[in-house]
Structures are given as structure tokens and as C-alpha cells.
PDB file of C-alpha atoms in Angstrom:
ATOM      1  CA  UNK A  51    -268.074  33.727-135.476  1.00  0.00           C
ATOM      2  CA  UNK A  52    -265.840  31.317-133.565  1.00  0.00           C
ATOM      3  CA  UNK A  53    -267.598  28.586-131.557  1.00  0.00           C
ATOM      4  CA  UNK A  54    -266.267  27.928-128.067  1.00  0.00           C
ATOM      5  CA  UNK A  55    -264.899  24.503-127.161  1.00  0.00           C
ATOM      6  CA  UNK A  56    -267.423  24.327-124.290  1.00  0.00           C
ATOM      7  CA  UNK A  57    -270.326  24.719-126.745  1.00  0.00           C
ATOM      8  CA  UNK A  58    -268.885  22.102-129.097  1.00  0.00           C
ATOM      9  CA  UNK A  59    -268.453  19.644-126.215  1.00  0.00           C
ATOM     10  CA  UNK A  60    -272.036  20.278-125.081  1.00  0.00           C
ATOM     11  CA  UNK A  61    -273.464  19.688-128.574  1.00  0.00           C
ATOM     12  CA  UNK A  62    -271.431  16.514-129.075  1.00  0.00           C
ATOM     13  CA  UNK A  63    -272.504  15.213-125.660  1.00  0.00           C
ATOM     14  CA  UNK A  64    -276.181  15.814-126.470  1.00  0.00           C
ATOM     15  CA  UNK A  65    -275.838  14.033-129.824  1.00  0.00           C
ATOM     16  CA  UNK A  66    -274.110  11.036-128.255  1.00  0.00           C
ATOM     17  CA  UNK A  67    -276.732  10.767-125.542  1.00  0.00           C
ATOM     18  CA  UNK A  68    -279.466  10.638-128.192  1.00  0.00           C
ATOM     19  CA  UNK A  69    -277.863   7.695-130.025  1.00  0.00           C
ATOM     20  CA  UNK A  70    -278.491   4.023-129.237  1.00  0.00           C
ATOM     21  CA  UNK A  71    -276.039   2.722-126.628  1.00  0.00           C
ATOM     22  CA  UNK A  72    -274.529   0.267-129.127  1.00  0.00           C
ATOM     23  CA  UNK A  73    -273.357   3.160-131.280  1.00  0.00           C
ATOM     24  CA  UNK A  74    -271.585   5.137-128.578  1.00  0.00           C
ATOM     25  CA  UNK A  75    -269.346   2.522-127.009  1.00  0.00           C
ATOM     26  CA  UNK A  76    -266.126   4.207-125.961  1.00  0.00           C
ATOM     27  CA  UNK A  77    -262.891   2.588-127.062  1.00  0.00           C
ATOM     28  CA  UNK A  78    -260.016   4.518-125.473  1.00  0.00           C
ATOM     29  CA  UNK A  79    -257.488   2.804-127.751  1.00  0.00           C
ATOM     30  CA  UNK A  80    -258.927   4.445-130.887  1.00  0.00           C
ATOM     31  CA  UNK A  81    -257.407   7.865-131.632  1.00  0.00           C
ATOM     32  CA  UNK A  82    -257.452  10.251-134.566  1.00  0.00           C
ATOM     33  CA  UNK A  83    -254.370  10.728-136.735  1.00  0.00           C
ATOM     34  CA  UNK A  84    -252.760  13.977-137.800  1.00  0.00           C
ATOM     35  CA  UNK A  85    -250.217  14.087-140.635  1.00  0.00           C
ATOM     36  CA  UNK A  86    -247.594  16.826-140.296  1.00  0.00           C
ATOM     37  CA  UNK A  87    -245.965  18.379-143.348  1.00  0.00           C
ATOM     38  CA  UNK A  88    -242.666  20.277-143.085  1.00  0.00           C
ATOM     39  CA  UNK A  89    -243.042  23.391-140.932  1.00  0.00           C
ATOM     40  CA  UNK A  90    -241.253  25.952-138.791  1.00  0.00           C
ATOM     41  CA  UNK A  91    -241.852  27.196-135.245  1.00  0.00           C
ATOM     42  CA  UNK A  92    -240.258  30.598-134.593  1.00  0.00           C
ATOM     43  CA  UNK A  93    -239.104  32.463-131.529  1.00  0.00           C
ATOM     44  CA  UNK A  94    -240.292  36.043-131.160  1.00  0.00           C
ATOM     45  CA  UNK A  95    -236.801  37.416-131.920  1.00  0.00           C
ATOM     46  CA  UNK A  96    -236.375  35.255-135.016  1.00  0.00           C
ATOM     47  CA  UNK A  97    -239.861  36.188-136.227  1.00  0.00           C
ATOM     48  CA  UNK A  98    -238.922  39.866-135.936  1.00  0.00           C
ATOM     49  CA  UNK A  99    -235.758  39.236-137.909  1.00  0.00           C
ATOM     50  CA  UNK A 100    -237.377  37.281-140.734  1.00  0.00           C
ATOM     51  CA  UNK A 101    -240.603  39.294-141.087  1.00  0.00           C
ATOM     52  CA  UNK A 102    -239.778  42.670-139.572  1.00  0.00           C
ATOM     53  CA  UNK A 103    -239.738  44.143-136.072  1.00  0.00           C
ATOM     54  CA  UNK A 104    -243.009  43.681-134.201  1.00  0.00           C
ATOM     55  CA  UNK A 105    -244.483  41.366-136.812  1.00  0.00           C
ATOM     56  CA  UNK A 106    -247.486  39.342-135.588  1.00  0.00           C
ATOM     57  CA  UNK A 107    -248.185  35.953-137.131  1.00  0.00           C
ATOM     58  CA  UNK A 108    -251.347  35.704-139.232  1.00  0.00           C
ATOM     59  CA  UNK A 109    -253.503  32.640-138.412  1.00  0.00           C
ATOM     60  CA  UNK A 110    -255.217  30.961-141.368  1.00  0.00           C
ATOM     61  CA  UNK A 111    -256.246  27.635-139.811  1.00  0.00           C
ATOM     62  CA  UNK A 112    -256.576  26.301-136.277  1.00  0.00           C
ATOM     63  CA  UNK A 113    -254.835  23.004-135.589  1.00  0.00           C
ATOM     64  CA  UNK A 114    -256.255  20.243-133.410  1.00  0.00           C
ATOM     65  CA  UNK A 115    -253.889  20.993-130.530  1.00  0.00           C
ATOM     66  CA  UNK A 116    -255.381  23.895-128.527  1.00  0.00           C
ATOM     67  CA  UNK A 117    -253.847  27.288-129.249  1.00  0.00           C
ATOM     68  CA  UNK A 118    -251.838  26.027-132.239  1.00  0.00           C
ATOM     69  CA  UNK A 119    -252.464  27.385-135.734  1.00  0.00           C
ATOM     70  CA  UNK A 120    -251.105  27.413-139.269  1.00  0.00           C
ATOM     71  CA  UNK A 121    -249.956  30.857-140.417  1.00  0.00           C
ATOM     72  CA  UNK A 122    -250.107  32.780-143.643  1.00  0.00           C
ATOM     73  CA  UNK A 123    -246.356  33.334-143.287  1.00  0.00           C
ATOM     74  CA  UNK A 124    -243.888  30.996-144.987  1.00  0.00           C
ATOM     75  CA  UNK A 125    -240.102  30.835-145.232  1.00  0.00           C
ATOM     76  CA  UNK A 126    -237.582  29.287-147.588  1.00  0.00           C
ATOM     77  CA  UNK A 127    -235.107  26.705-146.283  1.00  0.00           C
ATOM     78  CA  UNK A 128    -231.734  26.711-148.025  1.00  0.00           C
ATOM     79  CA  UNK A 129    -228.537  24.714-147.654  1.00  0.00           C
ATOM     80  CA  UNK A 130    -225.428  24.301-149.753  1.00  0.00           C
ATOM     81  CA  UNK A 131    -227.135  21.359-151.435  1.00  0.00           C
ATOM     82  CA  UNK A 132    -230.776  22.310-151.912  1.00  0.00           C
ATOM     83  CA  UNK A 133    -233.792  24.540-151.317  1.00  0.00           C
ATOM     84  CA  UNK A 134    -237.318  24.074-149.943  1.00  0.00           C
ATOM     85  CA  UNK A 135    -239.676  26.948-150.669  1.00  0.00           C
ATOM     86  CA  UNK A 136    -242.958  27.996-149.033  1.00  0.00           C
ATOM     87  CA  UNK A 137    -242.394  26.172-145.745  1.00  0.00           C
ATOM     88  CA  UNK A 138    -245.339  26.985-143.474  1.00  0.00           C
ATOM     89  CA  UNK A 139    -244.836  28.773-140.157  1.00  0.00           C
ATOM     90  CA  UNK A 140    -246.928  27.453-137.257  1.00  0.00           C
ATOM     91  CA  UNK A 141    -247.938  29.692-134.396  1.00  0.00           C
ATOM     92  CA  UNK A 142    -247.851  30.990-131.807  1.00  0.00           C
ATOM     93  CA  UNK A 143    -244.285  32.151-131.258  1.00  0.00           C
ATOM     94  CA  UNK A 144    -242.221  29.771-129.118  1.00  0.00           C
ATOM     95  CA  UNK A 145    -239.235  30.113-126.816  1.00  0.00           C
ATOM     96  CA  UNK A 146    -236.892  28.689-129.470  1.00  0.00           C
ATOM     97  CA  UNK A 147    -236.982  28.257-133.237  1.00  0.00           C
ATOM     98  CA  UNK A 148    -237.543  24.715-134.452  1.00  0.00           C
ATOM     99  CA  UNK A 149    -237.615  23.360-138.021  1.00  0.00           C
ATOM    100  CA  UNK A 150    -239.411  20.038-138.576  1.00  0.00           C
ATOM    101  CA  UNK A 151    -238.807  18.207-141.848  1.00  0.00           C
ATOM    102  CA  UNK A 152    -239.137  14.663-143.178  1.00  0.00           C
ATOM    103  CA  UNK A 153    -236.369  12.288-144.194  1.00  0.00           C
ATOM    104  CA  UNK A 154    -237.265  12.993-147.837  1.00  0.00           C
ATOM    105  CA  UNK A 155    -236.869  16.732-147.202  1.00  0.00           C
ATOM    106  CA  UNK A 156    -233.456  16.135-145.627  1.00  0.00           C
ATOM    107  CA  UNK A 157    -232.352  14.287-148.748  1.00  0.00           C
ATOM    108  CA  UNK A 158    -233.572  17.158-150.938  1.00  0.00           C
ATOM    109  CA  UNK A 159    -231.555  19.580-148.810  1.00  0.00           C
ATOM    110  CA  UNK A 160    -228.625  17.144-148.766  1.00  0.00           C
ATOM    111  CA  UNK A 161    -228.229  17.327-145.032  1.00  0.00           C
ATOM    112  CA  UNK A 162    -228.203  14.864-142.162  1.00  0.00           C
ATOM    113  CA  UNK A 163    -231.130  15.660-139.873  1.00  0.00           C
ATOM    114  CA  UNK A 164    -231.368  14.085-136.409  1.00  0.00           C
ATOM    115  CA  UNK A 165    -234.505  12.391-135.123  1.00  0.00           C
ATOM    116  CA  UNK A 166    -235.760  14.846-132.502  1.00  0.00           C
ATOM    117  CA  UNK A 167    -238.373  15.272-129.813  1.00  0.00           C
ATOM    118  CA  UNK A 168    -240.096  18.582-129.164  1.00  0.00           C
ATOM    119  CA  UNK A 169    -237.772  21.334-128.001  1.00  0.00           C
ATOM    120  CA  UNK A 170    -234.635  19.437-128.958  1.00  0.00           C
ATOM    121  CA  UNK A 171    -231.348  21.343-129.065  1.00  0.00           C
ATOM    122  CA  UNK A 172    -229.423  18.621-130.913  1.00  0.00           C
ATOM    123  CA  UNK A 173    -226.844  19.992-133.394  1.00  0.00           C
ATOM    124  CA  UNK A 174    -227.626  19.739-137.097  1.00  0.00           C
ATOM    125  CA  UNK A 175    -226.156  20.688-140.446  1.00  0.00           C
ATOM    126  CA  UNK A 176    -226.579  24.435-141.026  1.00  0.00           C
ATOM    127  CA  UNK A 177    -229.866  25.506-142.582  1.00  0.00           C
ATOM    128  CA  UNK A 178    -230.648  29.072-143.653  1.00  0.00           C
ATOM    129  CA  UNK A 179    -234.175  30.421-143.116  1.00  0.00           C
ATOM    130  CA  UNK A 180    -235.084  33.132-145.605  1.00  0.00           C
ATOM    131  CA  UNK A 181    -237.955  35.519-144.934  1.00  0.00           C
ATOM    132  CA  UNK A 182    -239.165  38.705-146.639  1.00  0.00           C
ATOM    133  CA  UNK A 183    -237.166  40.960-144.289  1.00  0.00           C
ATOM    134  CA  UNK A 184    -233.951  39.039-143.629  1.00  0.00           C
ATOM    135  CA  UNK A 185    -232.362  35.610-143.366  1.00  0.00           C
ATOM    136  CA  UNK A 186    -230.680  33.627-140.588  1.00  0.00           C
ATOM    137  CA  UNK A 187    -228.759  30.368-140.292  1.00  0.00           C
ATOM    138  CA  UNK A 188    -229.464  27.801-137.577  1.00  0.00           C
ATOM    139  CA  UNK A 189    -227.324  24.850-136.491  1.00  0.00           C
ATOM    140  CA  UNK A 190    -229.638  23.495-133.791  1.00  0.00           C
ATOM    141  CA  UNK A 191    -233.366  22.798-133.751  1.00  0.00           C
ATOM    142  CA  UNK A 192    -233.620  21.262-137.230  1.00  0.00           C
ATOM    143  CA  UNK A 193    -234.726  17.665-137.323  1.00  0.00           C
ATOM    144  CA  UNK A 194    -237.151  14.888-138.178  1.00  0.00           C
ATOM    145  CA  UNK A 195    -239.919  14.783-135.588  1.00  0.00           C
ATOM    146  CA  UNK A 196    -240.259  11.622-133.523  1.00  0.00           C
ATOM    147  CA  UNK A 197    -243.708  10.127-134.144  1.00  0.00           C
ATOM    148  CA  UNK A 198    -245.798  10.804-131.079  1.00  0.00           C
ATOM    149  CA  UNK A 199    -249.150  10.440-129.371  1.00  0.00           C
ATOM    150  CA  UNK A 200    -250.857  13.378-127.643  1.00  0.00           C
ATOM    151  CA  UNK A 201    -253.061  12.332-124.728  1.00  0.00           C
ATOM    152  CA  UNK A 202    -255.159  14.106-122.143  1.00  0.00           C
ATOM    153  CA  UNK A 203    -254.592  12.905-118.552  1.00  0.00           C
ATOM    154  CA  UNK A 204    -257.986  11.087-118.467  1.00  0.00           C
ATOM    155  CA  UNK A 205    -257.281   9.218-121.717  1.00  0.00           C
ATOM    156  CA  UNK A 206    -253.760   8.378-120.559  1.00  0.00           C
ATOM    157  CA  UNK A 207    -255.244   6.921-117.373  1.00  0.00           C
ATOM    158  CA  UNK A 208    -257.685   4.826-119.395  1.00  0.00           C
ATOM    159  CA  UNK A 209    -254.777   3.420-121.386  1.00  0.00           C
ATOM    160  CA  UNK A 210    -252.506   3.059-118.327  1.00  0.00           C
ATOM    161  CA  UNK A 211    -249.896   5.270-120.001  1.00  0.00           C
ATOM    162  CA  UNK A 212    -247.628   8.001-118.655  1.00  0.00           C
ATOM    163  CA  UNK A 213    -245.849  10.943-120.236  1.00  0.00           C
ATOM    164  CA  UNK A 214    -242.551   9.915-121.841  1.00  0.00           C
ATOM    165  CA  UNK A 215    -243.443   6.261-122.399  1.00  0.00           C
ATOM    166  CA  UNK A 216    -243.257   4.587-125.810  1.00  0.00           C
ATOM    167  CA  UNK A 217    -246.081   2.550-127.326  1.00  0.00           C
ATOM    168  CA  UNK A 218    -247.033   0.869-130.593  1.00  0.00           C
ATOM    169  CA  UNK A 219    -249.825   2.186-132.806  1.00  0.00           C
ATOM    170  CA  UNK A 220    -251.632   0.172-135.490  1.00  0.00           C
ATOM    171  CA  UNK A 221    -252.814   1.688-138.763  1.00  0.00           C
ATOM    172  CA  UNK A 222    -255.552  -0.464-140.372  1.00  0.00           C
ATOM    173  CA  UNK A 223    -256.294  -0.913-144.067  1.00  0.00           C
ATOM    174  CA  UNK A 224    -254.835  -2.557-147.156  1.00  0.00           C
ATOM    175  CA  UNK A 225    -251.419  -1.023-146.429  1.00  0.00           C
ATOM    176  CA  UNK A 226    -251.792  -1.381-142.681  1.00  0.00           C
ATOM    177  CA  UNK A 227    -248.736  -1.152-140.485  1.00  0.00           C
ATOM    178  CA  UNK A 228    -247.746  -1.094-136.817  1.00  0.00           C
ATOM    179  CA  UNK A 229    -245.610   1.870-135.773  1.00  0.00           C
ATOM    180  CA  UNK A 230    -243.378   1.041-132.816  1.00  0.00           C
ATOM    181  CA  UNK A 231    -241.575   3.462-130.493  1.00  0.00           C
ATOM    182  CA  UNK A 232    -244.329   6.082-130.538  1.00  0.00           C
ATOM    183  CA  UNK A 233    -243.499   8.758-127.953  1.00  0.00           C
ATOM    184  CA  UNK A 234    -246.331   9.457-125.501  1.00  0.00           C
ATOM    185  CA  UNK A 235    -247.014  13.081-124.537  1.00  0.00           C
ATOM    186  CA  UNK A 236    -249.553  13.745-121.786  1.00  0.00           C
ATOM    187  CA  UNK A 237    -250.786  17.215-120.860  1.00  0.00           C
ATOM    188  CA  UNK A 238    -253.847  19.121-119.653  1.00  0.00           C
ATOM    189  CA  UNK A 239    -253.665  21.427-122.681  1.00  0.00           C
ATOM    190  CA  UNK A 240    -253.517  18.614-125.254  1.00  0.00           C
ATOM    191  CA  UNK A 241    -256.135  16.946-127.434  1.00  0.00           C
ATOM    192  CA  UNK A 242    -255.913  13.237-128.214  1.00  0.00           C
ATOM    193  CA  UNK A 243    -254.047  12.817-131.528  1.00  0.00           C
ATOM    194  CA  UNK A 244    -251.442  10.563-133.166  1.00  0.00           C
ATOM    195  CA  UNK A 245    -248.801  12.553-135.088  1.00  0.00           C
ATOM    196  CA  UNK A 246    -246.624  11.267-137.942  1.00  0.00           C
ATOM    197  CA  UNK A 247    -244.854  13.036-140.796  1.00  0.00           C
ATOM    198  CA  UNK A 248    -245.701  12.800-144.493  1.00  0.00           C
ATOM    199  CA  UNK A 249    -243.160  10.058-145.215  1.00  0.00           C
ATOM    200  CA  UNK A 250    -244.578   7.809-142.500  1.00  0.00           C
ATOM    201  CA  UNK A 251    -248.170   8.506-143.535  1.00  0.00           C
ATOM    202  CA  UNK A 252    -247.491   7.796-147.205  1.00  0.00           C
ATOM    203  CA  UNK A 253    -245.916   4.445-146.326  1.00  0.00           C
ATOM    204  CA  UNK A 254    -249.280   3.131-145.129  1.00  0.00           C
ATOM    205  CA  UNK A 255    -251.889   5.317-146.840  1.00  0.00           C
ATOM    206  CA  UNK A 256    -252.697   7.261-143.661  1.00  0.00           C
ATOM    207  CA  UNK A 257    -254.498  10.609-143.861  1.00  0.00           C
ATOM    208  CA  UNK A 258    -255.353  13.278-141.321  1.00  0.00           C
ATOM    209  CA  UNK A 259    -258.631  12.331-139.661  1.00  0.00           C
ATOM    210  CA  UNK A 260    -258.163   8.556-139.994  1.00  0.00           C
ATOM    211  CA  UNK A 261    -258.517   6.449-136.868  1.00  0.00           C
ATOM    212  CA  UNK A 262    -255.660   4.331-135.506  1.00  0.00           C
ATOM    213  CA  UNK A 263    -255.387   1.978-132.530  1.00  0.00           C
ATOM    214  CA  UNK A 264    -252.984   2.201-129.591  1.00  0.00           C
ATOM    215  CA  UNK A 265    -251.607  -1.282-128.896  1.00  0.00           C
ATOM    216  CA  UNK A 266    -249.434  -0.604-125.886  1.00  0.00           C
ATOM    217  CA  UNK A 267    -245.705  -0.726-125.252  1.00  0.00           C
TER     218      UNK A 267
END
């Protein structure tokens, strides 16, 4: 049975209140990291084409961002120079199809992929998406995702940050690094999370669930 966010928040609040004050100090600059592997967001029309008319995506895992989930469905990405199989579809359906890959993936496909922000319509080398029902070729919406920081309005206020700003984020540890030009995204429907792709995470030994520190612009 699914547990509501309200119940989770209530339980966490009760636990925190029971701990010694020294253990619950709030540091707004500390945020959790999420490492994104290659994935595809589909429009309703493109989902129908690739998986069959009226097909509904099958959730297998909820993501940290509210309403977002990993799907059972996968597609193959193909270009004249290479192939990537079993690329996960993320739901729900969106207004436009978007393919997010890493720089290493682009080299495997032998294409030039632009660095993009969410919803980008920048042109790209043609990439064919192959599903069980059909295939389609896209020449926009394929790119390497700009590393970014999701913030709720209250956390953004604590950090004196606004939507669209850029900040630096520090990853601690033996292979610690400071990522500059991290795009700030602020929204009521967001959860606090720092997003990088697999290439960036591997460069500094970062894993999903690790804590990083926001340093400012």
C-alpha cells in the first residue's frame, strides 16, 4: 500500500523532534544528489506510435521529483554510427519528446549532442527511436542535460536563490570536485535535489543519495 507524502512528513517530523537539538541542525546548503542515466521522455502521440495506440506507461519505480516515475517500457536509440539499447522511458507523458544522454553516449552514437535545458528545442543530429510497434526519427529534443538543482520555494529563499540562476555545488570525498554553472530550478511541485548525469557522477565518485553542498554563484 502506498504511503502518502503527508504521512511521511508527519513521521519524519516526529522523529526529528525526538532527537537531541544538536543532531537536527538544519543546513539549507546541504542537498541530496540524484544521478541520471540515459532516458527518454515521450509525448502522448509518440508513445502511441512507438508502443501502440492508447498505450499507457507502466510505472516500476517512483522518482524523487513528485509525479515522476521510471517505466517498464524501453526504446532503442539508433543512428548511422551506433546503437543504444534498452533506454528507459520516464513518465508521465509530456508535451514534447525529449531524449537525454551523456557525452559518452553521444560518442557511442557518433553524434554531436547539444547541452540542453529542460524542454529545449535545439536542433540535433537525427536519432531514431525504435519501439515494439514502430520507429520514429527526431532532429530536435536530443541532448546532454545541463546539471541542475531542484529547489522548493522555501529552500530557495533560505539560500537566497531564484529560478534560472546558476550556482556552484561541491561534492566532498577523496575525488571531491566543485561543479560550476549549476542551473537552479525552483517550483512548488519540486523536491530538493541536485541532478547530474552518469559521466559527471563518475568523475567524482558521486552516487544517488549522497549529500552535496551548494556554494552559491
